[in-house]
Amino acid sequence: MNHFIYFGILSTFVLSCACGGASQSTLPADAVELAPVVKSVAEDPLSLAERWLQTGPEAGDALWEQVESWNNPRVSRLFLAGEGRYHALVSPAGEPADAGAIRLVIARDTGGQWQIVSAEAVAARGLWPRL
């Protein structure tokens, strides 16, 4: 007898989900989709390094020309360098040992916001861990 009660409850639930009516997630024809919110201040060193990779420094900068020459550049490493500073390594995808990389030095400014203190081209050969 209890099996019939459970079956009745389960079938009622399934039918109510299947026939729930119109979806509330559809937008009207005249609605405008909003773009995702982009924060103007980086909350951590990794997001700051990724933002640098997306926007880059001033046009004509030699480091930026190097980044643009790579296929699929990315922030491949981020590590604490000491004294509250982080190093972010930007390199082509796959981290080839013979390719160059760009090291971003990231630290907090006097207001507590993350900023890129320096950026320099480095030889990647000694930077990748030997696995």
Short mmCIF file of N, CA and C in Angstrom, two decimals:
data_model
loop_
_atom_site.label_atom_id
_atom_site.label_comp_id
_atom_site.label_asym_id
_atom_site.label_seq_id
_atom_site.Cartn_x
_atom_site.Cartn_y
_atom_site.Cartn_z
N MET A 1 0.81 -1.19 0.00
CA MET A 1 0.00 0.00 0.00
C MET A 1 0.86 1.27 0.00
N ASN A 2 1.96 1.25 0.79
CA ASN A 2 2.85 2.41 0.84
C ASN A 2 3.51 2.68 -0.50
N HIS A 3 3.74 1.61 -1.29
CA HIS A 3 4.35 1.79 -2.59
C HIS A 3 3.46 2.62 -3.50
N PHE A 4 2.16 2.44 -3.39
CA PHE A 4 1.23 3.21 -4.22
C PHE A 4 1.24 4.69 -3.83
N ILE A 5 1.40 4.96 -2.55
CA ILE A 5 1.44 6.35 -2.08
C ILE A 5 2.71 7.03 -2.60
N TYR A 6 3.86 6.34 -2.46
CA TYR A 6 5.11 6.90 -2.95
C TYR A 6 5.09 7.10 -4.46
N PHE A 7 4.50 6.12 -5.17
CA PHE A 7 4.38 6.24 -6.62
C PHE A 7 3.50 7.42 -7.00
N GLY A 8 2.42 7.64 -6.26
CA GLY A 8 1.52 8.76 -6.53
C GLY A 8 2.21 10.10 -6.30
N ILE A 9 2.97 10.19 -5.22
CA ILE A 9 3.69 11.43 -4.93
C ILE A 9 4.75 11.69 -6.00
N LEU A 10 5.50 10.66 -6.36
CA LEU A 10 6.55 10.80 -7.36
C LEU A 10 5.97 11.18 -8.72
N SER A 11 4.90 10.53 -9.13
CA SER A 11 4.32 10.85 -10.44
C SER A 11 3.72 12.25 -10.45
N THR A 12 3.14 12.70 -9.35
CA THR A 12 2.61 14.06 -9.27
C THR A 12 3.75 15.07 -9.39
N PHE A 13 4.88 14.80 -8.75
CA PHE A 13 6.04 15.69 -8.82
C PHE A 13 6.59 15.75 -10.25
N VAL A 14 6.72 14.61 -10.89
CA VAL A 14 7.25 14.57 -12.26
C VAL A 14 6.32 15.31 -13.21
N LEU A 15 5.03 15.11 -13.09
CA LEU A 15 4.08 15.80 -13.96
C LEU A 15 4.08 17.30 -13.72
N SER A 16 4.21 17.71 -12.48
CA SER A 16 4.22 19.15 -12.20
C SER A 16 5.48 19.81 -12.75
N CYS A 17 6.60 19.10 -12.73
CA CYS A 17 7.82 19.65 -13.31
C CYS A 17 7.75 19.69 -14.83
N ALA A 18 7.19 18.66 -15.42
CA ALA A 18 7.12 18.59 -16.88
C ALA A 18 6.11 19.57 -17.46
N CYS A 19 5.07 19.85 -16.74
CA CYS A 19 4.01 20.73 -17.25
C CYS A 19 3.98 22.03 -16.47
N GLY A 20 5.12 22.53 -16.11
CA GLY A 20 5.19 23.70 -15.25
C GLY A 20 4.80 24.99 -15.92
N GLY A 21 4.56 25.00 -17.19
CA GLY A 21 4.16 26.23 -17.87
C GLY A 21 5.34 26.89 -18.54
N ALA A 22 5.19 28.16 -18.88
CA ALA A 22 6.21 28.90 -19.61
C ALA A 22 7.42 29.16 -18.73
N SER A 23 8.57 29.17 -19.34
CA SER A 23 9.81 29.42 -18.62
C SER A 23 9.91 30.90 -18.27
N GLN A 24 10.41 31.18 -17.08
CA GLN A 24 10.58 32.56 -16.64
C GLN A 24 11.91 33.14 -17.10
N SER A 25 12.79 32.29 -17.69
CA SER A 25 14.12 32.77 -18.05
C SER A 25 14.18 33.40 -19.44
N THR A 26 13.11 33.34 -20.22
CA THR A 26 13.15 33.95 -21.54
C THR A 26 12.96 35.45 -21.43
N LEU A 27 13.65 36.18 -22.31
CA LEU A 27 13.56 37.63 -22.30
C LEU A 27 12.54 38.10 -23.32
N PRO A 28 11.84 39.19 -23.05
CA PRO A 28 10.94 39.75 -24.05
C PRO A 28 11.72 40.19 -25.28
N ALA A 29 11.04 40.34 -26.40
CA ALA A 29 11.70 40.68 -27.66
C ALA A 29 12.43 42.02 -27.60
N ASP A 30 11.92 42.98 -26.82
CA ASP A 30 12.54 44.30 -26.77
C ASP A 30 13.56 44.44 -25.63
N ALA A 31 13.86 43.36 -24.92
CA ALA A 31 14.81 43.43 -23.81
C ALA A 31 16.23 43.48 -24.35
N VAL A 32 17.10 44.13 -23.60
CA VAL A 32 18.51 44.25 -23.96
C VAL A 32 19.31 43.45 -22.95
N GLU A 33 20.17 42.55 -23.44
CA GLU A 33 21.02 41.80 -22.53
C GLU A 33 22.16 42.69 -22.06
N LEU A 34 22.46 42.62 -20.78
CA LEU A 34 23.53 43.43 -20.20
C LEU A 34 24.84 42.66 -20.26
N ALA A 35 25.91 43.36 -20.48
CA ALA A 35 27.24 42.75 -20.47
C ALA A 35 27.61 42.42 -19.03
N PRO A 36 28.46 41.42 -18.85
CA PRO A 36 28.90 41.12 -17.48
C PRO A 36 29.65 42.30 -16.88
N VAL A 37 29.58 42.42 -15.59
CA VAL A 37 30.24 43.52 -14.89
C VAL A 37 31.74 43.29 -14.91
N VAL A 38 32.49 44.29 -15.31
CA VAL A 38 33.94 44.23 -15.31
C VAL A 38 34.44 45.15 -14.21
N LYS A 39 35.20 44.58 -13.29
CA LYS A 39 35.71 45.37 -12.18
C LYS A 39 36.87 46.23 -12.66
N SER A 40 36.91 47.45 -12.19
CA SER A 40 37.97 48.37 -12.62
C SER A 40 39.24 48.21 -11.81
N VAL A 41 39.17 47.52 -10.68
CA VAL A 41 40.34 47.34 -9.82
C VAL A 41 40.58 45.84 -9.67
N ALA A 42 41.80 45.41 -9.90
CA ALA A 42 42.14 44.00 -9.75
C ALA A 42 42.14 43.64 -8.27
N GLU A 43 41.49 42.54 -7.95
CA GLU A 43 41.40 42.12 -6.56
C GLU A 43 42.53 41.18 -6.15
N ASP A 44 43.28 40.68 -7.12
CA ASP A 44 44.38 39.77 -6.82
C ASP A 44 45.44 39.88 -7.91
N PRO A 45 46.65 39.39 -7.65
CA PRO A 45 47.73 39.51 -8.64
C PRO A 45 47.44 38.79 -9.95
N LEU A 46 46.77 37.64 -9.89
CA LEU A 46 46.49 36.89 -11.12
C LEU A 46 45.55 37.65 -12.04
N SER A 47 44.49 38.22 -11.50
CA SER A 47 43.56 38.97 -12.35
C SER A 47 44.23 40.21 -12.93
N LEU A 48 45.16 40.82 -12.20
CA LEU A 48 45.89 41.97 -12.73
C LEU A 48 46.79 41.54 -13.89
N ALA A 49 47.49 40.42 -13.74
CA ALA A 49 48.35 39.93 -14.82
C ALA A 49 47.53 39.55 -16.05
N GLU A 50 46.38 38.92 -15.85
CA GLU A 50 45.53 38.57 -16.98
C GLU A 50 44.97 39.81 -17.66
N ARG A 51 44.65 40.84 -16.88
CA ARG A 51 44.18 42.09 -17.47
C ARG A 51 45.29 42.74 -18.30
N TRP A 52 46.53 42.70 -17.81
CA TRP A 52 47.66 43.24 -18.57
C TRP A 52 47.79 42.50 -19.89
N LEU A 53 47.60 41.19 -19.86
CA LEU A 53 47.70 40.39 -21.08
C LEU A 53 46.60 40.74 -22.06
N GLN A 54 45.42 41.09 -21.57
CA GLN A 54 44.30 41.43 -22.46
C GLN A 54 44.41 42.85 -23.01
N THR A 55 44.88 43.78 -22.20
CA THR A 55 44.90 45.18 -22.63
C THR A 55 46.27 45.63 -23.10
N GLY A 56 47.32 45.13 -22.46
CA GLY A 56 48.68 45.47 -22.86
C GLY A 56 49.08 46.89 -22.48
N PRO A 57 50.38 47.16 -22.57
CA PRO A 57 50.87 48.52 -22.32
C PRO A 57 50.63 49.41 -23.53
N GLU A 58 51.32 50.53 -23.59
CA GLU A 58 51.15 51.46 -24.70
C GLU A 58 51.54 50.80 -26.02
N ALA A 59 50.93 51.27 -27.10
CA ALA A 59 51.26 50.75 -28.43
C ALA A 59 52.72 51.02 -28.75
N GLY A 60 53.35 50.10 -29.43
CA GLY A 60 54.75 50.27 -29.80
C GLY A 60 55.72 49.75 -28.76
N ASP A 61 55.24 49.32 -27.62
CA ASP A 61 56.10 48.79 -26.58
C ASP A 61 56.71 47.47 -27.06
N ALA A 62 58.02 47.29 -26.86
CA ALA A 62 58.70 46.09 -27.35
C ALA A 62 58.16 44.82 -26.69
N LEU A 63 57.82 44.88 -25.41
CA LEU A 63 57.27 43.71 -24.74
C LEU A 63 55.93 43.32 -25.34
N TRP A 64 55.13 44.32 -25.64
CA TRP A 64 53.81 44.02 -26.20
C TRP A 64 53.94 43.44 -27.60
N GLU A 65 54.92 43.90 -28.36
CA GLU A 65 55.16 43.32 -29.69
C GLU A 65 55.55 41.85 -29.57
N GLN A 66 56.31 41.51 -28.52
CA GLN A 66 56.67 40.11 -28.29
C GLN A 66 55.43 39.29 -27.96
N VAL A 67 54.55 39.81 -27.11
CA VAL A 67 53.32 39.10 -26.76
C VAL A 67 52.46 38.88 -27.99
N GLU A 68 52.33 39.90 -28.83
CA GLU A 68 51.50 39.77 -30.02
C GLU A 68 52.06 38.78 -31.03
N SER A 69 53.36 38.51 -30.98
CA SER A 69 53.96 37.55 -31.91
C SER A 69 53.71 36.10 -31.50
N TRP A 70 53.29 35.87 -30.27
CA TRP A 70 53.05 34.51 -29.79
C TRP A 70 51.66 34.03 -30.19
N ASN A 71 51.54 32.71 -30.34
CA ASN A 71 50.23 32.10 -30.52
C ASN A 71 49.67 31.79 -29.15
N ASN A 72 48.51 32.31 -28.85
CA ASN A 72 47.81 32.03 -27.60
C ASN A 72 48.65 32.32 -26.36
N PRO A 73 49.10 33.56 -26.17
CA PRO A 73 49.86 33.88 -24.95
C PRO A 73 48.96 33.78 -23.72
N ARG A 74 49.58 33.47 -22.58
CA ARG A 74 48.81 33.34 -21.34
C ARG A 74 49.70 33.58 -20.14
N VAL A 75 49.05 33.80 -19.00
CA VAL A 75 49.78 33.88 -17.74
C VAL A 75 50.00 32.43 -17.32
N SER A 76 51.24 31.97 -17.42
CA SER A 76 51.51 30.55 -17.20
C SER A 76 51.96 30.23 -15.78
N ARG A 77 52.50 31.18 -15.09
CA ARG A 77 52.94 30.97 -13.70
C ARG A 77 52.70 32.24 -12.89
N LEU A 78 52.38 32.04 -11.62
CA LEU A 78 52.28 33.14 -10.67
C LEU A 78 52.81 32.62 -9.36
N PHE A 79 53.81 33.29 -8.80
CA PHE A 79 54.36 32.81 -7.55
C PHE A 79 54.79 33.98 -6.68
N LEU A 80 54.79 33.73 -5.37
CA LEU A 80 55.20 34.73 -4.39
C LEU A 80 56.72 34.84 -4.43
N ALA A 81 57.20 36.04 -4.66
CA ALA A 81 58.64 36.27 -4.79
C ALA A 81 59.27 36.77 -3.50
N GLY A 82 58.47 37.07 -2.50
CA GLY A 82 58.99 37.58 -1.24
C GLY A 82 58.66 39.04 -1.07
N GLU A 83 58.65 39.48 0.17
CA GLU A 83 58.37 40.87 0.52
C GLU A 83 57.04 41.36 -0.05
N GLY A 84 56.06 40.49 -0.13
CA GLY A 84 54.73 40.88 -0.61
C GLY A 84 54.65 41.08 -2.11
N ARG A 85 55.66 40.68 -2.83
CA ARG A 85 55.67 40.82 -4.30
C ARG A 85 55.39 39.47 -4.95
N TYR A 86 54.70 39.54 -6.07
CA TYR A 86 54.44 38.35 -6.87
C TYR A 86 55.12 38.51 -8.22
N HIS A 87 55.52 37.40 -8.80
CA HIS A 87 56.01 37.38 -10.17
C HIS A 87 55.02 36.59 -11.00
N ALA A 88 54.60 37.18 -12.10
CA ALA A 88 53.73 36.49 -13.06
C ALA A 88 54.53 36.30 -14.33
N LEU A 89 54.51 35.09 -14.86
CA LEU A 89 55.21 34.80 -16.11
C LEU A 89 54.20 34.68 -17.23
N VAL A 90 54.37 35.50 -18.23
CA VAL A 90 53.52 35.48 -19.43
C VAL A 90 54.34 34.81 -20.52
N SER A 91 53.75 33.80 -21.16
CA SER A 91 54.49 33.05 -22.17
C SER A 91 53.53 32.51 -23.22
N PRO A 92 54.08 31.99 -24.32
CA PRO A 92 53.21 31.32 -25.28
C PRO A 92 52.67 30.03 -24.67
N ALA A 93 51.54 29.57 -25.15
CA ALA A 93 50.94 28.34 -24.62
C ALA A 93 51.90 27.17 -24.81
N GLY A 94 51.92 26.28 -23.85
CA GLY A 94 52.77 25.11 -23.92
C GLY A 94 54.10 25.27 -23.22
N GLU A 95 54.46 26.48 -22.87
CA GLU A 95 55.68 26.77 -22.12
C GLU A 95 56.92 26.10 -22.71
N PRO A 96 57.24 26.34 -23.98
CA PRO A 96 58.46 25.73 -24.51
C PRO A 96 59.69 26.31 -23.82
N ALA A 97 60.63 25.44 -23.51
CA ALA A 97 61.81 25.87 -22.74
C ALA A 97 62.68 26.86 -23.50
N ASP A 98 62.64 26.82 -24.82
CA ASP A 98 63.51 27.72 -25.58
C ASP A 98 62.84 29.05 -25.92
N ALA A 99 61.58 29.20 -25.55
CA ALA A 99 60.87 30.45 -25.84
C ALA A 99 61.16 31.48 -24.76
N GLY A 100 60.99 32.70 -25.11
CA GLY A 100 61.12 33.77 -24.13
C GLY A 100 59.86 33.87 -23.29
N ALA A 101 59.93 34.69 -22.29
CA ALA A 101 58.78 34.94 -21.43
C ALA A 101 58.87 36.39 -20.96
N ILE A 102 57.80 36.85 -20.37
CA ILE A 102 57.78 38.19 -19.79
C ILE A 102 57.45 38.03 -18.31
N ARG A 103 58.28 38.63 -17.48
CA ARG A 103 58.04 38.58 -16.04
C ARG A 103 57.43 39.90 -15.61
N LEU A 104 56.26 39.81 -14.99
CA LEU A 104 55.60 40.97 -14.40
C LEU A 104 55.83 40.93 -12.90
N VAL A 105 56.32 42.00 -12.33
CA VAL A 105 56.48 42.10 -10.88
C VAL A 105 55.27 42.87 -10.36
N ILE A 106 54.53 42.23 -9.45
CA ILE A 106 53.26 42.78 -8.96
C ILE A 106 53.36 42.99 -7.46
N ALA A 107 52.95 44.17 -7.00
CA ALA A 107 52.96 44.49 -5.57
C ALA A 107 51.81 45.45 -5.28
N ARG A 108 51.53 45.64 -4.01
CA ARG A 108 50.49 46.59 -3.61
C ARG A 108 51.07 48.00 -3.57
N ASP A 109 50.26 48.98 -3.99
CA ASP A 109 50.68 50.37 -3.87
C ASP A 109 50.35 50.88 -2.48
N THR A 110 50.58 52.15 -2.22
CA THR A 110 50.33 52.71 -0.88
C THR A 110 48.86 52.68 -0.51
N GLY A 111 47.98 52.64 -1.51
CA GLY A 111 46.54 52.55 -1.25
C GLY A 111 46.04 51.13 -1.08
N GLY A 112 46.94 50.15 -1.20
CA GLY A 112 46.55 48.76 -1.02
C GLY A 112 46.07 48.07 -2.28
N GLN A 113 46.13 48.76 -3.42
CA GLN A 113 45.69 48.16 -4.69
C GLN A 113 46.87 47.47 -5.37
N TRP A 114 46.58 46.37 -6.07
CA TRP A 114 47.62 45.67 -6.81
C TRP A 114 48.03 46.48 -8.02
N GLN A 115 49.33 46.53 -8.29
CA GLN A 115 49.84 47.23 -9.47
C GLN A 115 51.04 46.48 -10.02
N ILE A 116 51.30 46.67 -11.30
CA ILE A 116 52.47 46.09 -11.93
C ILE A 116 53.62 47.07 -11.74
N VAL A 117 54.63 46.64 -11.00
CA VAL A 117 55.78 47.48 -10.69
C VAL A 117 56.74 47.52 -11.86
N SER A 118 56.97 46.37 -12.48
CA SER A 118 57.87 46.32 -13.63
C SER A 118 57.50 45.15 -14.52
N ALA A 119 57.93 45.23 -15.76
CA ALA A 119 57.75 44.16 -16.74
C ALA A 119 59.04 44.05 -17.52
N GLU A 120 59.53 42.82 -17.68
CA GLU A 120 60.78 42.62 -18.40
C GLU A 120 60.77 41.30 -19.15
N ALA A 121 61.48 41.28 -20.27
CA ALA A 121 61.65 40.04 -21.03
C ALA A 121 62.71 39.21 -20.33
N VAL A 122 62.44 37.92 -20.18
CA VAL A 122 63.38 37.00 -19.52
C VAL A 122 63.51 35.74 -20.36
N ALA A 123 64.61 35.02 -20.15
CA ALA A 123 64.80 33.72 -20.80
C ALA A 123 64.01 32.68 -20.01
N ALA A 124 63.19 31.95 -20.68
CA ALA A 124 62.31 31.00 -20.00
C ALA A 124 63.00 29.70 -19.61
N ARG A 125 64.16 29.42 -20.16
CA ARG A 125 64.79 28.12 -19.95
C ARG A 125 64.95 27.77 -18.47
N GLY A 126 65.37 28.67 -17.65
CA GLY A 126 65.58 28.38 -16.24
C GLY A 126 64.36 28.58 -15.37
N LEU A 127 63.25 29.02 -15.94
CA LEU A 127 62.09 29.35 -15.13
C LEU A 127 61.08 28.22 -15.01
N TRP A 128 61.05 27.29 -15.98
CA TRP A 128 60.07 26.21 -15.93
C TRP A 128 60.59 25.10 -15.03
N PRO A 129 59.74 24.53 -14.22
CA PRO A 129 60.18 23.43 -13.35
C PRO A 129 60.50 22.19 -14.18
N ARG A 130 61.45 21.44 -13.72
CA ARG A 130 61.80 20.20 -14.42
C ARG A 130 60.93 19.09 -13.83
N LEU A 131 60.08 18.53 -14.65
CA LEU A 131 59.15 17.48 -14.18
C LEU A 131 59.65 16.11 -14.58
#
